[in-house]
Coordinates of C-alpha atoms in Angstrom, one line a residue:
X1 CA 8.1 -12.5 28.7
X2 CA 6.4 -14.6 26.1
X3 CA 4.7 -13.3 22.9
X4 CA 1.3 -14.1 24.6
X5 CA 2.1 -11.4 27.1
X6 CA 4.0 -9.1 24.8
X7 CA 3.1 -9.3 21.0
X8 CA 6.2 -7.2 20.4
X9 CA 8.5 -9.9 21.8
X10 CA 8.8 -11.9 18.5
X11 CA 10.9 -9.0 17.0
X12 CA 12.7 -8.0 20.2
X13 CA 16.4 -8.8 20.7
X14 CA 16.6 -10.8 17.4
X15 CA 20.0 -11.2 15.7
X16 CA 18.3 -12.1 12.4
X17 CA 19.3 -9.9 9.5
X18 CA 15.7 -10.0 8.1
X19 CA 12.8 -9.7 10.6
X20 CA 10.7 -12.3 8.7
X21 CA 13.2 -15.0 9.8
X22 CA 12.7 -14.1 13.4
X23 CA 9.0 -14.7 13.0
X24 CA 9.6 -17.9 11.1
X25 CA 11.8 -19.1 14.0
X26 CA 8.9 -18.5 16.5
X27 CA 6.4 -20.3 14.2
X28 CA 8.7 -23.3 13.8
X29 CA 9.3 -23.5 17.6
X30 CA 5.6 -24.4 17.9
X31 CA 6.1 -27.5 15.7
X32 CA 2.9 -26.7 13.8
X33 CA 0.9 -29.0 11.6
X34 CA 1.2 -28.4 7.8
X35 CA 0.2 -26.5 6.0
X36 CA 1.3 -23.7 8.3
X37 CA -1.4 -21.0 8.2
X38 CA -0.5 -17.3 8.0
X39 CA -3.5 -15.0 8.4
X40 CA -4.6 -11.4 7.9
X41 CA -7.9 -9.7 7.7
X42 CA -9.9 -6.6 7.3
X43 CA -13.5 -5.3 7.2
X44 CA -14.4 -4.4 3.6
X45 CA -15.7 -1.0 4.7
X46 CA -14.5 0.9 1.6
X47 CA -11.8 1.5 -0.9
X48 CA -8.8 -0.9 -0.2
X49 CA -5.6 1.2 0.2
X50 CA -2.0 0.5 0.6
X51 CA -2.4 0.3 4.4
X52 CA -4.2 -3.0 4.0
X53 CA -1.0 -4.4 2.6
X54 CA 0.7 -4.2 5.9
X55 CA -0.8 -7.6 6.8
X56 CA -0.8 -9.0 3.3
X57 CA 2.8 -8.3 2.4
X58 CA 4.3 -8.7 5.9
X59 CA 2.5 -12.0 6.1
X60 CA 3.8 -12.9 2.6
X61 CA 7.5 -12.4 3.7
X62 CA 7.0 -14.7 6.7
X63 CA 5.3 -17.3 4.5
X64 CA 8.2 -17.1 2.0
X65 CA 10.7 -17.5 4.8
X66 CA 8.9 -20.6 5.9
X67 CA 8.6 -21.9 2.4
X68 CA 12.4 -21.4 2.0
X69 CA 12.8 -23.9 4.9
X70 CA 10.7 -26.5 3.2
X71 CA 7.3 -25.9 4.8
X72 CA 4.0 -25.9 3.1
X73 CA 2.3 -22.6 3.8
X74 CA -1.3 -21.3 3.3
X75 CA -1.7 -17.6 3.5
X76 CA -5.3 -16.7 4.2
X77 CA -7.1 -13.3 4.4
X78 CA -10.4 -13.0 6.1
X79 CA -13.0 -10.5 4.8
X80 CA -14.8 -9.6 8.1
X81 CA -17.8 -8.9 5.9
X82 CA -20.5 -9.7 8.5
X83 CA -19.4 -6.6 10.4
X84 CA -21.9 -3.7 10.4
X85 CA -21.5 -0.6 8.2
X86 CA -21.0 2.1 10.8
X87 CA -20.6 5.2 8.7
X88 CA -20.7 6.3 5.1
X89 CA -17.2 6.5 3.5
X90 CA -16.3 9.7 1.5
X91 CA -15.1 7.8 -1.5
X92 CA -15.7 4.5 -3.2
X93 CA -14.1 2.7 -6.1
X94 CA -15.3 0.6 -9.0
X95 CA -13.8 -2.8 -9.8
X96 CA -11.3 -1.2 -12.1
X97 CA -10.0 0.7 -9.1
X98 CA -11.3 4.1 -10.2
X99 CA -12.0 6.1 -7.1
X100 CA -15.3 8.1 -7.3
X101 CA -17.2 10.4 -5.0
X102 CA -20.5 9.6 -3.4
X103 CA -22.3 11.8 -5.9
X104 CA -21.5 9.2 -8.6
X105 CA -23.3 6.4 -6.8
X106 CA -26.5 6.0 -4.7
X107 CA -25.1 7.2 -1.4
X108 CA -28.6 7.5 0.0
X109 CA -28.9 3.7 -0.2
X110 CA -25.8 3.4 2.0
X111 CA -27.4 5.7 4.5
X112 CA -30.5 3.5 4.7
X113 CA -28.3 0.5 5.4
X114 CA -26.2 1.7 8.4
X115 CA -25.9 -1.0 11.0
X116 CA -26.4 -3.9 8.5
X117 CA -23.6 -6.4 7.6
X118 CA -21.6 -5.4 4.6
X119 CA -22.9 -8.5 2.8
X120 CA -26.5 -7.4 3.4
X121 CA -26.0 -4.1 1.6
X122 CA -26.5 -3.8 -2.1
X123 CA -23.4 -3.0 -4.2
X124 CA -23.5 0.7 -5.0
X125 CA -22.0 -0.1 -8.4
X126 CA -24.5 -2.9 -9.1
X127 CA -21.8 -5.4 -10.3
X128 CA -21.3 -7.6 -7.2
X129 CA -23.6 -9.5 -4.9
X130 CA -23.2 -7.0 -2.1
X131 CA -21.2 -4.0 -0.8
X132 CA -19.0 -6.4 1.1
X133 CA -18.4 -8.6 -2.0
X134 CA -17.5 -5.6 -4.1
X135 CA -14.7 -4.3 -1.9
X136 CA -13.5 -7.8 -1.1
X137 CA -13.2 -8.5 -4.8
X138 CA -11.3 -5.2 -5.3
X139 CA -8.9 -6.1 -2.5
X140 CA -8.4 -9.6 -4.0
X141 CA -7.5 -8.0 -7.4
X142 CA -5.0 -5.7 -5.7
X143 CA -3.4 -8.7 -3.9
X144 CA -3.1 -10.5 -7.3
X145 CA -1.4 -7.4 -8.8
X146 CA 1.3 -7.5 -6.1
X147 CA 1.8 -11.2 -6.7
X148 CA 0.7 -12.6 -3.3
X149 CA -1.1 -15.9 -3.4
X150 CA -4.0 -15.4 -0.9
X151 CA -7.0 -17.5 0.0
X152 CA -9.8 -15.1 0.7
X153 CA -12.2 -16.2 3.4
X154 CA -15.6 -14.6 3.9
X155 CA -16.9 -14.5 7.4
X156 CA -20.4 -14.3 6.1
X157 CA -19.9 -17.6 4.2
X158 CA -18.3 -19.2 7.2
X159 CA -21.4 -18.4 9.4
X160 CA -23.9 -19.4 6.7
X161 CA -22.1 -22.7 6.1
X162 CA -22.2 -23.6 9.8
X163 CA -18.4 -23.5 10.2
X164 CA -18.8 -21.0 13.1
X165 CA -21.6 -23.0 14.7
X166 CA -19.2 -25.0 17.1
X167 CA -17.5 -21.8 18.2
X168 CA -20.7 -19.9 18.7
X169 CA -22.2 -22.8 20.7
X170 CA -19.1 -23.2 22.8
X171 CA -18.9 -19.5 23.6
X172 CA -22.6 -19.4 24.6
X173 CA -22.3 -22.6 26.6
X174 CA -19.5 -20.9 28.5
X175 CA -21.2 -17.5 28.6
X176 CA -20.3 -16.9 32.2
X177 CA -16.6 -17.5 31.6
X178 CA -16.8 -15.4 28.4
X179 CA -18.4 -12.6 30.3
X180 CA -15.8 -12.7 33.1
X181 CA -12.9 -12.7 30.7
X182 CA -14.2 -9.8 28.5
X183 CA -15.2 -7.7 31.6
X184 CA -11.5 -7.3 32.2
X185 CA -11.1 -5.5 28.9
X186 CA -14.4 -3.7 28.3
X187 CA -16.4 -1.7 30.9
X188 CA -19.7 -2.2 29.2
X189 CA -19.8 -5.9 30.0
X190 CA -22.4 -6.5 32.7
X191 CA -24.3 -9.5 34.1
X192 CA -26.8 -9.3 31.2
X193 CA -24.2 -9.4 28.5
X194 CA -24.5 -12.1 25.9
X195 CA -21.6 -12.7 23.5
X196 CA -23.7 -12.9 20.3
X197 CA -25.1 -10.3 18.0
X198 CA -28.2 -11.4 16.1
X199 CA -29.3 -9.8 12.8
X200 CA -32.8 -8.5 13.0
X201 CA -35.1 -10.4 10.6
X202 CA -37.3 -7.2 10.2
X203 CA -34.9 -4.3 9.5
X204 CA -31.6 -6.2 9.0
X205 CA -29.4 -4.4 11.4
X206 CA -27.1 -6.2 13.9
X207 CA -28.6 -5.7 17.3
X208 CA -27.3 -6.3 20.8
X209 CA -30.7 -6.7 22.4
X210 CA -30.4 -10.4 23.2
X211 CA -33.1 -11.6 25.7
X212 CA -32.6 -15.3 25.8
X213 CA -30.4 -18.2 24.5
X214 CA -31.8 -21.6 23.7
X215 CA -28.8 -23.9 23.3
X216 CA -30.9 -27.0 22.6
X217 CA -32.6 -25.3 19.6
X218 CA -29.5 -23.3 18.7
X219 CA -31.4 -20.0 18.7
X220 CA -31.1 -16.6 20.3
X221 CA -34.1 -14.4 21.1
X222 CA -33.8 -10.7 20.8
X223 CA -35.5 -7.3 20.7
X224 CA -34.1 -5.0 18.0
X225 CA -32.8 -2.1 20.0
X226 CA -30.7 1.0 19.1
X227 CA -27.0 0.5 18.7
X228 CA -24.1 2.9 18.9
X229 CA -22.0 3.6 15.8
X230 CA -19.2 5.9 16.8
X231 CA -20.8 9.2 17.9
X232 CA -24.1 8.3 16.2
X233 CA -27.0 6.0 17.1
X234 CA -28.6 3.6 14.7
X235 CA -32.2 3.1 15.6
X236 CA -33.6 -0.3 16.1
X237 CA -37.0 -1.2 14.8
X238 CA -38.3 -2.8 18.1
X239 CA -38.9 -6.2 16.4
X240 CA -38.9 -9.2 18.6
X241 CA -37.7 -12.4 17.1
X242 CA -35.3 -15.3 17.2
X243 CA -32.1 -15.9 15.2
X244 CA -30.1 -19.1 14.7
X245 CA -26.4 -19.2 15.3
X246 CA -26.0 -18.6 11.5
X247 CA -28.2 -15.5 11.6
X248 CA -25.9 -13.3 13.5
X249 CA -22.3 -13.1 14.6
X250 CA -19.9 -13.2 17.5
X251 CA -18.7 -9.8 18.8
X252 CA -15.3 -9.0 17.3
X253 CA -13.4 -9.9 20.5
X254 CA -14.7 -13.4 20.3
X255 CA -14.8 -13.7 16.5
X256 CA -11.1 -13.1 16.1
X257 CA -10.0 -16.0 18.2
X258 CA -12.8 -18.0 16.7
X259 CA -11.1 -17.5 13.3
X260 CA -7.9 -18.8 14.8
X261 CA -9.7 -22.0 15.8
X262 CA -11.6 -22.5 12.5
X263 CA -8.7 -21.8 10.2
X264 CA -5.9 -23.2 12.4
X265 CA -3.9 -20.0 12.4
X266 CA -0.2 -20.2 13.2
X267 CA 0.8 -16.6 12.6
X268 CA -0.9 -13.3 12.3
X269 CA 0.5 -9.7 12.0
X270 CA -1.6 -6.8 13.2
X271 CA -1.4 -3.1 13.8
X272 CA -0.4 -1.6 17.1
X273 CA -4.0 -0.5 17.8
X274 CA -4.7 -4.2 18.5
X275 CA -1.6 -4.8 20.5
X276 CA -3.0 -3.2 23.7
X277 CA -6.6 -4.2 23.4
X278 CA -7.8 -6.9 21.1
X279 CA -4.7 -9.0 21.3
X280 CA -4.6 -9.5 25.1
X281 CA -8.3 -10.2 25.2
X282 CA -8.0 -12.5 22.2
X283 CA -5.3 -14.5 24.0
X284 CA -7.4 -14.7 27.1
X285 CA -10.4 -15.8 25.2
X286 CA -8.4 -18.4 23.2
X287 CA -6.9 -20.0 26.2
X288 CA -9.6 -19.6 28.9
X289 CA -12.8 -19.8 26.8
X290 CA -12.0 -21.7 23.6
X291 CA -9.2 -23.7 25.0
X292 CA -6.9 -23.2 22.0
X293 CA -3.4 -21.9 21.5
X294 CA -3.3 -18.4 20.0
X295 CA -1.0 -17.8 17.0
X296 CA 2.4 -16.2 16.9
X297 CA 1.7 -12.5 16.8
X298 CA 3.7 -9.6 15.2
X299 CA 2.9 -6.0 15.8
X300 CA 3.6 -3.5 13.0
X301 CA 3.5 0.3 13.2
X302 CA 0.9 2.0 11.0
X303 CA 2.4 4.3 8.4
X304 CA 1.1 7.7 7.3
X305 CA 0.4 9.0 3.8
X306 CA 2.3 12.3 3.2
X307 CA 2.1 12.9 6.9
X308 CA -1.6 12.1 7.5
X309 CA -3.3 8.9 8.7
X310 CA -4.6 6.6 6.0
X311 CA -8.4 6.2 6.1
X312 CA -10.9 4.7 3.7
X313 CA -13.8 6.5 5.5
X314 CA -12.1 9.9 5.4
X315 CA -10.9 9.5 1.8
X316 CA -7.1 10.0 2.6
X317 CA -5.9 7.0 0.7
X318 CA -3.8 5.9 -2.2
X319 CA -4.6 2.6 -3.9
X320 CA -2.2 -0.1 -5.1
X321 CA -3.1 0.6 -8.7
X322 CA -2.3 4.3 -8.2
X323 CA 1.1 3.5 -6.6
X324 CA 2.0 1.0 -9.3
X325 CA 1.6 3.8 -11.8
X326 CA 4.4 5.6 -10.0
X327 CA 6.9 2.9 -9.2
X328 CA 7.8 -0.7 -9.9
X329 CA 6.1 -3.5 -8.0
X330 CA 9.4 -4.5 -6.4
X331 CA 9.8 -1.0 -4.9
X332 CA 6.4 -1.3 -3.4
X333 CA 7.2 -4.7 -1.9
X334 CA 10.5 -3.3 -0.6
X335 CA 8.6 -0.7 1.5
X336 CA 6.9 -3.5 3.4
X337 CA 10.1 -5.5 3.8
X338 CA 11.5 -2.8 6.0
X339 CA 11.4 -3.2 9.8
X340 CA 7.8 -3.4 10.9
X341 CA 8.2 -1.6 14.3
X342 CA 9.5 1.6 12.9
X343 CA 7.0 4.3 12.1
X344 CA 7.2 5.5 8.5
X345 CA 5.6 7.9 6.1
X346 CA 4.7 6.8 2.6
X347 CA 5.3 10.1 0.9
X348 CA 4.1 10.5 -2.7
X349 CA 5.9 13.8 -2.9
X350 CA 9.2 12.2 -1.9
X351 CA 8.8 9.0 -3.7
X352 CA 12.2 9.4 -5.4
X353 CA 13.8 8.9 -2.0
X354 CA 12.1 5.5 -1.6
X355 CA 13.1 4.4 -5.1
X356 CA 16.7 5.5 -4.5
X357 CA 16.7 3.5 -1.3
X358 CA 15.5 0.4 -3.2
X359 CA 18.1 0.9 -5.9
X360 CA 20.8 0.9 -3.2
X361 CA 19.2 -2.2 -1.7
X362 CA 19.4 -4.0 -5.0
X363 CA 22.9 -2.8 -5.7
X364 CA 23.9 -4.1 -2.3
X365 CA 22.5 -7.6 -3.1
X366 CA 24.7 -7.7 -6.3
X367 CA 27.8 -6.4 -4.5
X368 CA 27.9 -3.3 -6.7
X369 CA 28.4 -0.8 -3.8
X370 CA 30.2 -0.7 -0.5
X371 CA 27.8 -1.6 2.3
X372 CA 28.1 -2.7 5.9
X373 CA 27.7 -6.3 6.9
X374 CA 24.2 -5.8 8.3
X375 CA 23.0 -4.2 5.0
X376 CA 24.6 -7.0 3.0
X377 CA 23.0 -9.8 5.1
X378 CA 19.6 -8.2 4.9
X379 CA 19.8 -7.7 1.2
X380 CA 21.0 -11.2 0.6
X381 CA 18.0 -12.6 2.5
X382 CA 15.2 -10.2 1.6
X383 CA 15.9 -9.2 -2.0
X384 CA 14.9 -12.6 -3.6
X385 CA 11.5 -12.2 -1.9
X386 CA 11.1 -8.6 -3.1
X387 CA 12.0 -9.3 -6.7
X388 CA 10.4 -12.1 -8.6
X389 CA 13.6 -12.9 -10.6
X390 CA 16.9 -11.5 -9.5
X391 CA 18.9 -10.7 -12.6
X392 CA 22.3 -8.9 -12.4
X393 CA 21.9 -7.4 -15.8
X394 CA 18.8 -5.4 -14.8
X395 CA 19.3 -1.7 -15.1
X396 CA 17.8 1.0 -12.9
X397 CA 17.8 4.6 -14.2
X398 CA 17.8 7.0 -11.2
X399 CA 14.2 8.0 -10.6
X400 CA 14.7 11.8 -10.9
X401 CA 16.7 11.3 -14.0
X402 CA 13.9 9.2 -15.3
X403 CA 11.6 12.1 -14.5
X404 CA 13.9 14.3 -16.6
X405 CA 13.6 11.9 -19.5
X406 CA 9.8 12.0 -19.1
X407 CA 9.8 15.6 -20.3
X408 CA 10.0 14.2 -23.8
X409 CA 7.6 11.8 -25.5
X410 CA 10.3 10.6 -27.9
X411 CA 11.3 7.1 -26.9
X412 CA 14.5 7.2 -29.0
X413 CA 15.6 10.5 -27.4
X414 CA 15.0 9.0 -24.0
X415 CA 17.2 6.1 -24.7
X416 CA 19.8 8.3 -26.5
X417 CA 20.1 10.6 -23.5
X418 CA 20.2 7.7 -21.0
X419 CA 23.0 6.1 -22.9
X420 CA 24.9 9.4 -23.3
X421 CA 24.7 10.0 -19.6
X422 CA 26.0 6.5 -18.8
X423 CA 22.8 5.0 -17.4
X424 CA 22.5 2.4 -20.1
X425 CA 25.7 0.4 -20.9
X426 CA 26.6 -0.3 -24.5
X427 CA 26.3 -4.1 -24.0
X428 CA 23.0 -4.0 -22.1
X429 CA 20.5 -6.7 -23.3
X430 CA 17.4 -5.5 -24.9
X431 CA 15.1 -6.7 -22.1
X432 CA 17.2 -4.7 -19.6
X433 CA 17.0 -1.5 -21.7
X434 CA 13.3 -1.9 -22.0
X435 CA 12.9 -2.4 -18.3
X436 CA 15.1 0.5 -17.5
X437 CA 13.1 2.9 -19.7
X438 CA 9.8 1.6 -18.3
X439 CA 10.6 3.6 -15.2
X440 CA 10.4 6.8 -17.2
X441 CA 6.6 6.7 -17.6
X442 CA 6.2 6.1 -13.9
X443 CA 8.5 9.0 -13.0
X444 CA 6.7 11.2 -15.4
X445 CA 3.4 10.3 -13.8
X446 CA 4.9 11.1 -10.4
X447 CA 6.0 14.5 -11.7
X448 CA 2.5 15.2 -13.0
X449 CA 0.7 14.0 -9.9
X450 CA 2.9 16.1 -7.6
X451 CA 3.4 19.0 -9.9
X452 CA 7.1 19.0 -8.9
X453 CA 10.2 20.5 -10.7
X454 CA 10.1 17.8 -13.3
X455 CA 6.5 18.5 -14.4
X456 CA 7.3 20.0 -17.8
X457 CA 7.1 18.8 -21.4
X458 CA 9.8 19.4 -23.9
X459 CA 8.4 20.9 -27.1
X460 CA 10.7 19.0 -29.5
X461 CA 8.4 18.5 -32.5
X462 CA 7.5 22.1 -33.2
X463 CA 9.0 25.5 -32.4
X464 CA 6.7 27.3 -30.0
X465 CA 5.3 30.6 -31.2
X466 CA 7.7 33.2 -29.7
X467 CA 8.7 36.7 -30.3
X468 CA 11.9 38.2 -28.8
X469 CA 13.3 41.8 -28.9
X470 CA 16.6 42.3 -30.7
X471 CA 18.7 42.1 -27.5
X472 CA 17.2 38.8 -26.4
X473 CA 17.5 37.3 -29.9
X474 CA 21.1 38.3 -30.1
X475 CA 21.7 36.8 -26.6
X476 CA 20.1 33.5 -27.7
X477 CA 22.3 33.4 -30.7
X478 CA 25.4 33.9 -28.6
X479 CA 24.3 31.1 -26.2
X480 CA 23.8 28.8 -29.2
X481 CA 27.4 29.5 -30.2
X482 CA 28.6 28.6 -26.7
X483 CA 26.6 25.3 -26.7
X484 CA 27.8 24.4 -30.2
X485 CA 31.4 24.8 -29.0
X486 CA 30.8 21.9 -26.5
X487 CA 30.3 22.5 -22.8
X488 CA 28.8 20.6 -19.9
X489 CA 25.6 21.5 -18.1
X490 CA 27.1 23.6 -15.3
X491 CA 29.1 25.6 -17.8
X492 CA 26.0 26.3 -19.9
X493 CA 24.1 27.3 -16.7
X494 CA 26.8 29.8 -15.9
X495 CA 27.0 31.1 -19.5
X496 CA 23.2 31.9 -19.4
X497 CA 23.9 34.3 -16.6
X498 CA 26.9 35.8 -18.3
X499 CA 25.1 36.2 -21.7
X500 CA 22.2 37.9 -20.0
X501 CA 24.6 40.4 -18.3
X502 CA 26.5 41.1 -21.6
X503 CA 23.3 41.9 -23.4
X504 CA 21.9 43.9 -20.4
X505 CA 18.9 41.5 -20.0
X506 CA 17.3 40.7 -16.7
X507 CA 18.5 37.2 -15.7
X508 CA 14.9 36.0 -15.0
X509 CA 13.7 37.3 -18.4
X510 CA 16.5 35.5 -20.2
X511 CA 15.7 32.2 -18.4
X512 CA 12.0 32.7 -19.3
X513 CA 13.0 33.1 -23.0
X514 CA 14.8 29.8 -22.8
X515 CA 11.8 28.1 -21.1
X516 CA 9.5 29.5 -23.8
X517 CA 11.7 28.1 -26.5
X518 CA 12.0 24.6 -25.1
X519 CA 8.8 24.1 -23.0
X520 CA 6.4 26.8 -24.2
X521 CA 6.3 27.9 -20.5
X522 CA 7.6 30.6 -18.2
X523 CA 9.5 28.2 -16.0
X524 CA 11.1 24.8 -16.0
X525 CA 13.9 22.7 -14.7
X526 CA 17.5 23.9 -14.2
X527 CA 18.1 24.9 -17.8
X528 CA 21.8 24.5 -18.4
X529 CA 22.1 20.9 -17.1
X530 CA 18.9 20.0 -18.9
X531 CA 20.0 21.4 -22.3
X532 CA 23.3 19.5 -21.9
X533 CA 21.4 16.2 -21.8
X534 CA 19.7 16.9 -25.2
X535 CA 21.4 16.3 -28.5
X536 CA 23.5 19.4 -29.3
X537 CA 22.3 19.9 -32.8
X538 CA 18.7 20.2 -31.7
X539 CA 19.6 22.6 -28.8
X540 CA 21.6 24.9 -31.1
X541 CA 18.9 25.0 -33.8
X542 CA 16.2 25.8 -31.2
X543 CA 18.3 28.6 -29.6
X544 CA 18.6 30.0 -33.1
X545 CA 14.8 29.6 -33.6
X546 CA 15.4 27.5 -36.7
X547 CA 13.3 24.5 -35.6

């Protein structure tokens, strides 16, 4: 079975250690002209989120695999910005990536523009030429932040410039064949169906009420009729007019293969939702209507965000900017380097597990840990694409330990603890130390965002205002003596229990006393191991309420 028939085939039965090489094999087998074109695309319907980077980063890895083989590659990304706004999203974002609610913009203006192309709708923030331009610009900025060189292509501009004219004309000239092909995939296609959607000159919506096609003049006559938008209906204004091929668009099922023709696409990844609908019809249209060869496809599984589907319209999203506040760019890239056909959850709550997995991946590349042959081969191939500059001296502080360090604002203390615990070697170069400690702020932000067990702040500068009864004060003094004698974290943890028992203090109350002293809070991390990580002199003085 070929990939035309089965878009999963390109990744099936491969012996390649890294999936991107399997795709590169399939692309090379076509003997494509250069530059080889790798494509992705999306409608700029709302806030760009990390789900959009399925196509961007998976395309990037294939492009890099091809470049490694000496090919010239162009990676393009189409903004399907002539699509109609079908519903109002719950959230929007300014060009700095700050997500805002609809109450902070003119949401009513969006409601009045339902059914119109994204590029015909005013920018709610007033900074770009249109709604579509705003969110395309934002996506472009995010792509730059992850280091992917993309050529962004606007569908609206392609229609307006006339680049789509030959495709539109060809489809309308072969309307009977187009109708017959599409009827195999969509029940709504009847004998009156015309594969073109004009934009009403009166109200601006995209309408399906085509009444006639004049190929000689290059125009389409229409009546502006109602159109369906999900469960809602967008009312047409009833205007009768004509539109040129540049004043409308092809339906998506024809526009997608039209993009392949215009851009000369050789490879395109897409989500599994397209694998069973749009892809088969796209192949059929490409071969039997446009007479072109479809690109090599690759299906990827959608991933969820903390267990729920990502959705710009529903507001369940996390942006690239937000993620990069929590982890390094290379960890983000690594997530997309993993096998595309396996369903995954991007869990903010469990982000430490992803970081630990990346750290193992990196250590495998440098031969620092035992790994099986498959792991080694995959790391050797993929790691140089994930990290801009592989450097063996680079240091990774374990993410949860970095979160512990984030409980203090003192940069010197952070480094001191990291060195004492063996996470920074004595001979580490300055750049490596700086990079290692940069993870601390990200882990600290993760703790704050999730409110997890590391979301506490050590009150090192000033002694919190506390009052203890005589028994508790005496117990704290005893614990100070134990710490001063020199013991590890688990020993200190055990001694907290024993000290409380000796002084007839409730265990929970004694832990609370410690948390008030060090965090000005009633709870905190596991106290004994945490105190063992701090400098002994400070801990002893604080337990004795001296500073």
